């Protein structure tokens, strides 16, 4: 069992989220790039607003794959003292990494937002969407960062994820929604027939289309 592409995955995911349809307190926040294609279908089916939610991992300088924290859209900073303390990360080193990643996050915000204002998530139910979860580190950072922005409820919604990653996220999110939860999992792409990478232009076009109904309604 697999998805044809991200649009197919998004429609099947949306079918599990019908209780959120047309609710004025609901927003869909998608992790670029692949998550935006899934999130677009979810937001369209539920008739709720769509926005991007950017997360940048703060990698340990001498071991970049190891996260010592993350920054996210809205200026949120989440640090992992278990890593920074254990490795004796100097404050100036940490700030240097944060500054570099903040520059990249802001660049991507400009590229993807194209002057559109961020959605106000305070007091809202936020449905965090990606095209899948592998280790869960990025989604975990997104949940922690979003929690600091005053949301009422966080729903993590993805087409596919290993059971182990979902178990770890269960204590952080208010609800987990997943179409496929395979016991054997190697990579997200193996569950898609077409897992072509999206370009920044693809993301911008989907966000532009999603913003049109809201503009007309206003």
PDB file of C-alpha atoms in Angstrom:
ATOM      1  CA  UNK A   1       0.000   0.000   0.000  1.00  0.00           C
ATOM      2  CA  UNK A   2       1.432   3.355  -1.006  1.00  0.00           C
ATOM      3  CA  UNK A   3       0.526   6.831  -2.224  1.00  0.00           C
ATOM      4  CA  UNK A   4       0.693   7.883  -5.837  1.00  0.00           C
ATOM      5  CA  UNK A   5       2.116  11.309  -4.964  1.00  0.00           C
ATOM      6  CA  UNK A   6       1.896  13.971  -2.270  1.00  0.00           C
ATOM      7  CA  UNK A   7      -1.456  15.243  -3.553  1.00  0.00           C
ATOM      8  CA  UNK A   8      -2.914  11.752  -3.216  1.00  0.00           C
ATOM      9  CA  UNK A   9      -1.394  11.473   0.259  1.00  0.00           C
ATOM     10  CA  UNK A  10      -2.867  14.825   1.270  1.00  0.00           C
ATOM     11  CA  UNK A  11      -6.364  13.877   0.155  1.00  0.00           C
ATOM     12  CA  UNK A  12      -6.210  10.590   2.040  1.00  0.00           C
ATOM     13  CA  UNK A  13      -4.876  12.351   5.114  1.00  0.00           C
ATOM     14  CA  UNK A  14      -7.642  14.960   4.925  1.00  0.00           C
ATOM     15  CA  UNK A  15     -10.228  12.168   5.018  1.00  0.00           C
ATOM     16  CA  UNK A  16      -9.046  11.428   8.577  1.00  0.00           C
ATOM     17  CA  UNK A  17      -9.367  15.064   9.666  1.00  0.00           C
ATOM     18  CA  UNK A  18     -12.970  15.859   8.748  1.00  0.00           C
ATOM     19  CA  UNK A  19     -13.806  16.901  12.320  1.00  0.00           C
ATOM     20  CA  UNK A  20     -11.749  20.051  11.703  1.00  0.00           C
ATOM     21  CA  UNK A  21     -13.534  21.071   8.517  1.00  0.00           C
ATOM     22  CA  UNK A  22     -14.623  24.704   8.286  1.00  0.00           C
ATOM     23  CA  UNK A  23     -13.675  25.397  11.897  1.00  0.00           C
ATOM     24  CA  UNK A  24     -12.688  29.061  12.298  1.00  0.00           C
ATOM     25  CA  UNK A  25     -10.122  28.182  14.971  1.00  0.00           C
ATOM     26  CA  UNK A  26      -8.160  25.770  12.754  1.00  0.00           C
ATOM     27  CA  UNK A  27      -5.082  26.464  10.627  1.00  0.00           C
ATOM     28  CA  UNK A  28      -2.868  24.090   8.638  1.00  0.00           C
ATOM     29  CA  UNK A  29       0.870  24.680   8.991  1.00  0.00           C
ATOM     30  CA  UNK A  30       3.030  22.804   6.501  1.00  0.00           C
ATOM     31  CA  UNK A  31       6.751  22.069   6.687  1.00  0.00           C
ATOM     32  CA  UNK A  32       8.467  22.975   3.395  1.00  0.00           C
ATOM     33  CA  UNK A  33       9.036  21.766   0.900  1.00  0.00           C
ATOM     34  CA  UNK A  34       7.271  18.410   0.559  1.00  0.00           C
ATOM     35  CA  UNK A  35       4.849  19.056   3.382  1.00  0.00           C
ATOM     36  CA  UNK A  36       3.340  22.010   1.539  1.00  0.00           C
ATOM     37  CA  UNK A  37       1.985  19.789  -1.246  1.00  0.00           C
ATOM     38  CA  UNK A  38       0.339  17.551   1.356  1.00  0.00           C
ATOM     39  CA  UNK A  39      -0.821  20.490   3.461  1.00  0.00           C
ATOM     40  CA  UNK A  40      -2.376  22.198   0.448  1.00  0.00           C
ATOM     41  CA  UNK A  41      -4.701  19.241  -0.103  1.00  0.00           C
ATOM     42  CA  UNK A  42      -5.543  19.059   3.595  1.00  0.00           C
ATOM     43  CA  UNK A  43      -6.299  22.780   3.867  1.00  0.00           C
ATOM     44  CA  UNK A  44      -8.336  22.734   0.638  1.00  0.00           C
ATOM     45  CA  UNK A  45     -10.435  19.766   1.763  1.00  0.00           C
ATOM     46  CA  UNK A  46     -10.995  21.208   5.243  1.00  0.00           C
ATOM     47  CA  UNK A  47     -11.552  24.747   3.906  1.00  0.00           C
ATOM     48  CA  UNK A  48      -9.154  26.280   6.428  1.00  0.00           C
ATOM     49  CA  UNK A  49      -6.127  28.580   5.981  1.00  0.00           C
ATOM     50  CA  UNK A  50      -2.689  27.248   4.994  1.00  0.00           C
ATOM     51  CA  UNK A  51       0.694  28.639   5.923  1.00  0.00           C
ATOM     52  CA  UNK A  52       4.296  27.427   6.030  1.00  0.00           C
ATOM     53  CA  UNK A  53       6.041  26.696   9.315  1.00  0.00           C
ATOM     54  CA  UNK A  54       9.807  26.807   8.999  1.00  0.00           C
ATOM     55  CA  UNK A  55      12.114  24.948  11.350  1.00  0.00           C
ATOM     56  CA  UNK A  56      15.914  25.043  11.312  1.00  0.00           C
ATOM     57  CA  UNK A  57      17.839  22.506  13.310  1.00  0.00           C
ATOM     58  CA  UNK A  58      20.746  23.826  15.394  1.00  0.00           C
ATOM     59  CA  UNK A  59      23.431  21.258  14.712  1.00  0.00           C
ATOM     60  CA  UNK A  60      26.466  20.767  16.918  1.00  0.00           C
ATOM     61  CA  UNK A  61      29.338  22.363  14.929  1.00  0.00           C
ATOM     62  CA  UNK A  62      31.591  19.301  15.000  1.00  0.00           C
ATOM     63  CA  UNK A  63      28.662  16.894  14.556  1.00  0.00           C
ATOM     64  CA  UNK A  64      26.015  18.696  12.449  1.00  0.00           C
ATOM     65  CA  UNK A  65      23.554  15.796  12.443  1.00  0.00           C
ATOM     66  CA  UNK A  66      23.255  16.015  16.236  1.00  0.00           C
ATOM     67  CA  UNK A  67      20.672  18.642  17.174  1.00  0.00           C
ATOM     68  CA  UNK A  68      21.295  20.860  20.163  1.00  0.00           C
ATOM     69  CA  UNK A  69      18.078  22.732  19.518  1.00  0.00           C
ATOM     70  CA  UNK A  70      16.008  24.403  16.833  1.00  0.00           C
ATOM     71  CA  UNK A  71      14.601  27.733  15.773  1.00  0.00           C
ATOM     72  CA  UNK A  72      11.290  28.193  14.029  1.00  0.00           C
ATOM     73  CA  UNK A  73       8.949  30.668  12.376  1.00  0.00           C
ATOM     74  CA  UNK A  74       7.885  33.401  14.760  1.00  0.00           C
ATOM     75  CA  UNK A  75      11.233  33.791  16.484  1.00  0.00           C
ATOM     76  CA  UNK A  76      10.908  30.726  18.678  1.00  0.00           C
ATOM     77  CA  UNK A  77      14.088  29.166  20.038  1.00  0.00           C
ATOM     78  CA  UNK A  78      14.158  25.677  21.558  1.00  0.00           C
ATOM     79  CA  UNK A  79      17.381  24.375  23.121  1.00  0.00           C
ATOM     80  CA  UNK A  80      18.316  20.918  24.381  1.00  0.00           C
ATOM     81  CA  UNK A  81      20.404  21.398  27.541  1.00  0.00           C
ATOM     82  CA  UNK A  82      21.153  17.677  27.671  1.00  0.00           C
ATOM     83  CA  UNK A  83      23.241  18.153  24.525  1.00  0.00           C
ATOM     84  CA  UNK A  84      24.656  21.627  25.135  1.00  0.00           C
ATOM     85  CA  UNK A  85      25.684  20.826  28.717  1.00  0.00           C
ATOM     86  CA  UNK A  86      27.042  17.347  27.974  1.00  0.00           C
ATOM     87  CA  UNK A  87      29.211  18.673  25.146  1.00  0.00           C
ATOM     88  CA  UNK A  88      30.082  21.903  26.952  1.00  0.00           C
ATOM     89  CA  UNK A  89      28.912  24.056  24.039  1.00  0.00           C
ATOM     90  CA  UNK A  90      30.221  27.569  24.677  1.00  0.00           C
ATOM     91  CA  UNK A  91      27.580  30.341  24.617  1.00  0.00           C
ATOM     92  CA  UNK A  92      29.357  32.174  21.806  1.00  0.00           C
ATOM     93  CA  UNK A  93      29.437  28.997  19.699  1.00  0.00           C
ATOM     94  CA  UNK A  94      25.737  28.454  20.268  1.00  0.00           C
ATOM     95  CA  UNK A  95      24.912  32.045  19.341  1.00  0.00           C
ATOM     96  CA  UNK A  96      26.999  31.773  16.186  1.00  0.00           C
ATOM     97  CA  UNK A  97      25.045  28.708  15.052  1.00  0.00           C
ATOM     98  CA  UNK A  98      21.742  30.384  15.912  1.00  0.00           C
ATOM     99  CA  UNK A  99      22.682  33.506  13.944  1.00  0.00           C
ATOM    100  CA  UNK A 100      23.626  31.483  10.859  1.00  0.00           C
ATOM    101  CA  UNK A 101      20.450  29.406  10.944  1.00  0.00           C
ATOM    102  CA  UNK A 102      18.325  32.488  11.667  1.00  0.00           C
ATOM    103  CA  UNK A 103      19.675  34.125   8.515  1.00  0.00           C
ATOM    104  CA  UNK A 104      18.717  31.047   6.485  1.00  0.00           C
ATOM    105  CA  UNK A 105      15.281  30.833   8.109  1.00  0.00           C
ATOM    106  CA  UNK A 106      14.585  34.478   7.334  1.00  0.00           C
ATOM    107  CA  UNK A 107      15.752  33.990   3.747  1.00  0.00           C
ATOM    108  CA  UNK A 108      13.333  31.105   3.318  1.00  0.00           C
ATOM    109  CA  UNK A 109      10.551  33.096   4.960  1.00  0.00           C
ATOM    110  CA  UNK A 110      11.030  35.795   2.318  1.00  0.00           C
ATOM    111  CA  UNK A 111      11.166  33.256  -0.500  1.00  0.00           C
ATOM    112  CA  UNK A 112       8.039  31.371   0.563  1.00  0.00           C
ATOM    113  CA  UNK A 113       5.921  34.145   2.005  1.00  0.00           C
ATOM    114  CA  UNK A 114       6.256  36.656  -0.839  1.00  0.00           C
ATOM    115  CA  UNK A 115       5.034  39.496   1.360  1.00  0.00           C
ATOM    116  CA  UNK A 116       2.068  37.550   2.748  1.00  0.00           C
ATOM    117  CA  UNK A 117       1.634  38.010   6.522  1.00  0.00           C
ATOM    118  CA  UNK A 118       2.035  35.037   8.840  1.00  0.00           C
ATOM    119  CA  UNK A 119      -1.131  33.436  10.103  1.00  0.00           C
ATOM    120  CA  UNK A 120      -1.982  34.265  13.700  1.00  0.00           C
ATOM    121  CA  UNK A 121      -1.843  30.951  15.547  1.00  0.00           C
ATOM    122  CA  UNK A 122      -2.459  32.173  19.083  1.00  0.00           C
ATOM    123  CA  UNK A 123      -5.428  30.356  20.589  1.00  0.00           C
ATOM    124  CA  UNK A 124      -5.841  28.250  17.439  1.00  0.00           C
ATOM    125  CA  UNK A 125      -5.782  24.531  16.703  1.00  0.00           C
ATOM    126  CA  UNK A 126      -2.769  24.035  14.467  1.00  0.00           C
ATOM    127  CA  UNK A 127      -2.533  21.002  12.194  1.00  0.00           C
ATOM    128  CA  UNK A 128       1.183  20.452  11.549  1.00  0.00           C
ATOM    129  CA  UNK A 129       1.666  18.644   8.249  1.00  0.00           C
ATOM    130  CA  UNK A 130       4.651  17.056   6.516  1.00  0.00           C
ATOM    131  CA  UNK A 131       4.910  14.451   3.758  1.00  0.00           C
ATOM    132  CA  UNK A 132       6.074  11.888   6.296  1.00  0.00           C
ATOM    133  CA  UNK A 133       8.164  11.343   9.387  1.00  0.00           C
ATOM    134  CA  UNK A 134      11.397   9.369   9.491  1.00  0.00           C
ATOM    135  CA  UNK A 135      13.221   9.959  12.788  1.00  0.00           C
ATOM    136  CA  UNK A 136      10.780  12.593  14.039  1.00  0.00           C
ATOM    137  CA  UNK A 137      13.465  15.135  14.987  1.00  0.00           C
ATOM    138  CA  UNK A 138      12.208  17.890  12.679  1.00  0.00           C
ATOM    139  CA  UNK A 139       8.572  17.438  13.660  1.00  0.00           C
ATOM    140  CA  UNK A 140       9.523  17.312  17.329  1.00  0.00           C
ATOM    141  CA  UNK A 141      11.289  20.658  16.961  1.00  0.00           C
ATOM    142  CA  UNK A 142       8.276  22.066  15.139  1.00  0.00           C
ATOM    143  CA  UNK A 143       5.891  20.964  17.887  1.00  0.00           C
ATOM    144  CA  UNK A 144       8.053  22.392  20.665  1.00  0.00           C
ATOM    145  CA  UNK A 145       8.529  25.660  18.803  1.00  0.00           C
ATOM    146  CA  UNK A 146       4.850  26.008  17.962  1.00  0.00           C
ATOM    147  CA  UNK A 147       3.870  25.281  21.557  1.00  0.00           C
ATOM    148  CA  UNK A 148       5.688  28.453  22.606  1.00  0.00           C
ATOM    149  CA  UNK A 149       3.580  30.566  20.247  1.00  0.00           C
ATOM    150  CA  UNK A 150       0.392  30.207  22.251  1.00  0.00           C
ATOM    151  CA  UNK A 151      -1.536  27.658  20.206  1.00  0.00           C
ATOM    152  CA  UNK A 152      -4.497  25.977  21.844  1.00  0.00           C
ATOM    153  CA  UNK A 153      -3.960  22.524  20.365  1.00  0.00           C
ATOM    154  CA  UNK A 154      -1.406  20.842  18.105  1.00  0.00           C
ATOM    155  CA  UNK A 155      -2.382  18.062  15.725  1.00  0.00           C
ATOM    156  CA  UNK A 156       0.516  16.306  13.985  1.00  0.00           C
ATOM    157  CA  UNK A 157      -0.812  14.937  10.702  1.00  0.00           C
ATOM    158  CA  UNK A 158       1.297  12.973   8.214  1.00  0.00           C
ATOM    159  CA  UNK A 159       0.658  10.361   5.510  1.00  0.00           C
ATOM    160  CA  UNK A 160       3.273   7.900   6.777  1.00  0.00           C
ATOM    161  CA  UNK A 161       5.533   7.400   9.782  1.00  0.00           C
ATOM    162  CA  UNK A 162       7.154   4.521  11.650  1.00  0.00           C
ATOM    163  CA  UNK A 163       5.439   3.470  14.848  1.00  0.00           C
ATOM    164  CA  UNK A 164       8.548   4.304  16.877  1.00  0.00           C
ATOM    165  CA  UNK A 165       8.563   7.953  15.786  1.00  0.00           C
ATOM    166  CA  UNK A 166       4.855   8.331  16.464  1.00  0.00           C
ATOM    167  CA  UNK A 167       5.309   6.901  19.937  1.00  0.00           C
ATOM    168  CA  UNK A 168       7.920   9.558  20.735  1.00  0.00           C
ATOM    169  CA  UNK A 169       5.732  12.359  19.399  1.00  0.00           C
ATOM    170  CA  UNK A 170       2.685  11.132  21.298  1.00  0.00           C
ATOM    171  CA  UNK A 171       3.738  12.862  24.497  1.00  0.00           C
ATOM    172  CA  UNK A 172       4.268  16.212  22.736  1.00  0.00           C
ATOM    173  CA  UNK A 173       1.302  16.638  20.391  1.00  0.00           C
ATOM    174  CA  UNK A 174      -2.336  16.758  21.456  1.00  0.00           C
ATOM    175  CA  UNK A 175      -3.303  14.417  18.635  1.00  0.00           C
ATOM    176  CA  UNK A 176      -1.503  12.282  16.055  1.00  0.00           C
ATOM    177  CA  UNK A 177      -3.110  11.441  12.715  1.00  0.00           C
ATOM    178  CA  UNK A 178      -1.304   9.119  10.314  1.00  0.00           C
ATOM    179  CA  UNK A 179      -2.566   7.148   7.316  1.00  0.00           C
ATOM    180  CA  UNK A 180       0.131   4.469   7.222  1.00  0.00           C
ATOM    181  CA  UNK A 181       2.097   3.246  10.246  1.00  0.00           C
ATOM    182  CA  UNK A 182       4.388   0.530   8.861  1.00  0.00           C
ATOM    183  CA  UNK A 183       6.268  -1.701  11.284  1.00  0.00           C
ATOM    184  CA  UNK A 184       9.172  -1.853   8.818  1.00  0.00           C
ATOM    185  CA  UNK A 185      10.348   1.554   7.665  1.00  0.00           C
ATOM    186  CA  UNK A 186      13.433   2.623   5.734  1.00  0.00           C
ATOM    187  CA  UNK A 187      12.581   5.981   4.161  1.00  0.00           C
ATOM    188  CA  UNK A 188       9.581   8.202   3.471  1.00  0.00           C
ATOM    189  CA  UNK A 189      10.078   7.989  -0.286  1.00  0.00           C
ATOM    190  CA  UNK A 190       9.513   4.234  -0.395  1.00  0.00           C
ATOM    191  CA  UNK A 191       5.819   4.833   0.364  1.00  0.00           C
ATOM    192  CA  UNK A 192       5.304   7.066  -2.679  1.00  0.00           C
ATOM    193  CA  UNK A 193       5.231   6.086  -6.330  1.00  0.00           C
ATOM    194  CA  UNK A 194       6.162   9.670  -7.233  1.00  0.00           C
ATOM    195  CA  UNK A 195       8.346  11.370  -4.620  1.00  0.00           C
ATOM    196  CA  UNK A 196       9.760  14.071  -6.874  1.00  0.00           C
ATOM    197  CA  UNK A 197      11.301  16.981  -5.034  1.00  0.00           C
ATOM    198  CA  UNK A 198       9.384  20.249  -4.991  1.00  0.00           C
ATOM    199  CA  UNK A 199      11.049  23.520  -5.990  1.00  0.00           C
ATOM    200  CA  UNK A 200      10.628  26.850  -4.223  1.00  0.00           C
ATOM    201  CA  UNK A 201       8.465  27.890  -7.175  1.00  0.00           C
ATOM    202  CA  UNK A 202       6.190  24.879  -6.579  1.00  0.00           C
ATOM    203  CA  UNK A 203       5.801  25.846  -2.938  1.00  0.00           C
ATOM    204  CA  UNK A 204       5.047  29.470  -3.771  1.00  0.00           C
ATOM    205  CA  UNK A 205       2.423  28.498  -6.325  1.00  0.00           C
ATOM    206  CA  UNK A 206       0.603  26.264  -3.829  1.00  0.00           C
ATOM    207  CA  UNK A 207       0.686  28.977  -1.166  1.00  0.00           C
ATOM    208  CA  UNK A 208      -0.569  31.517  -3.697  1.00  0.00           C
ATOM    209  CA  UNK A 209      -3.467  29.268  -4.656  1.00  0.00           C
ATOM    210  CA  UNK A 210      -4.309  28.614  -1.010  1.00  0.00           C
ATOM    211  CA  UNK A 211      -4.373  32.338  -0.260  1.00  0.00           C
ATOM    212  CA  UNK A 212      -6.799  33.181  -3.084  1.00  0.00           C
ATOM    213  CA  UNK A 213     -10.042  31.944  -1.434  1.00  0.00           C
ATOM    214  CA  UNK A 214      -9.160  33.837   1.730  1.00  0.00           C
ATOM    215  CA  UNK A 215      -8.542  37.014  -0.258  1.00  0.00           C
ATOM    216  CA  UNK A 216     -11.845  36.648  -2.086  1.00  0.00           C
ATOM    217  CA  UNK A 217     -13.675  35.973   1.188  1.00  0.00           C
ATOM    218  CA  UNK A 218     -12.200  39.128   2.663  1.00  0.00           C
TER     219      UNK A 218
END
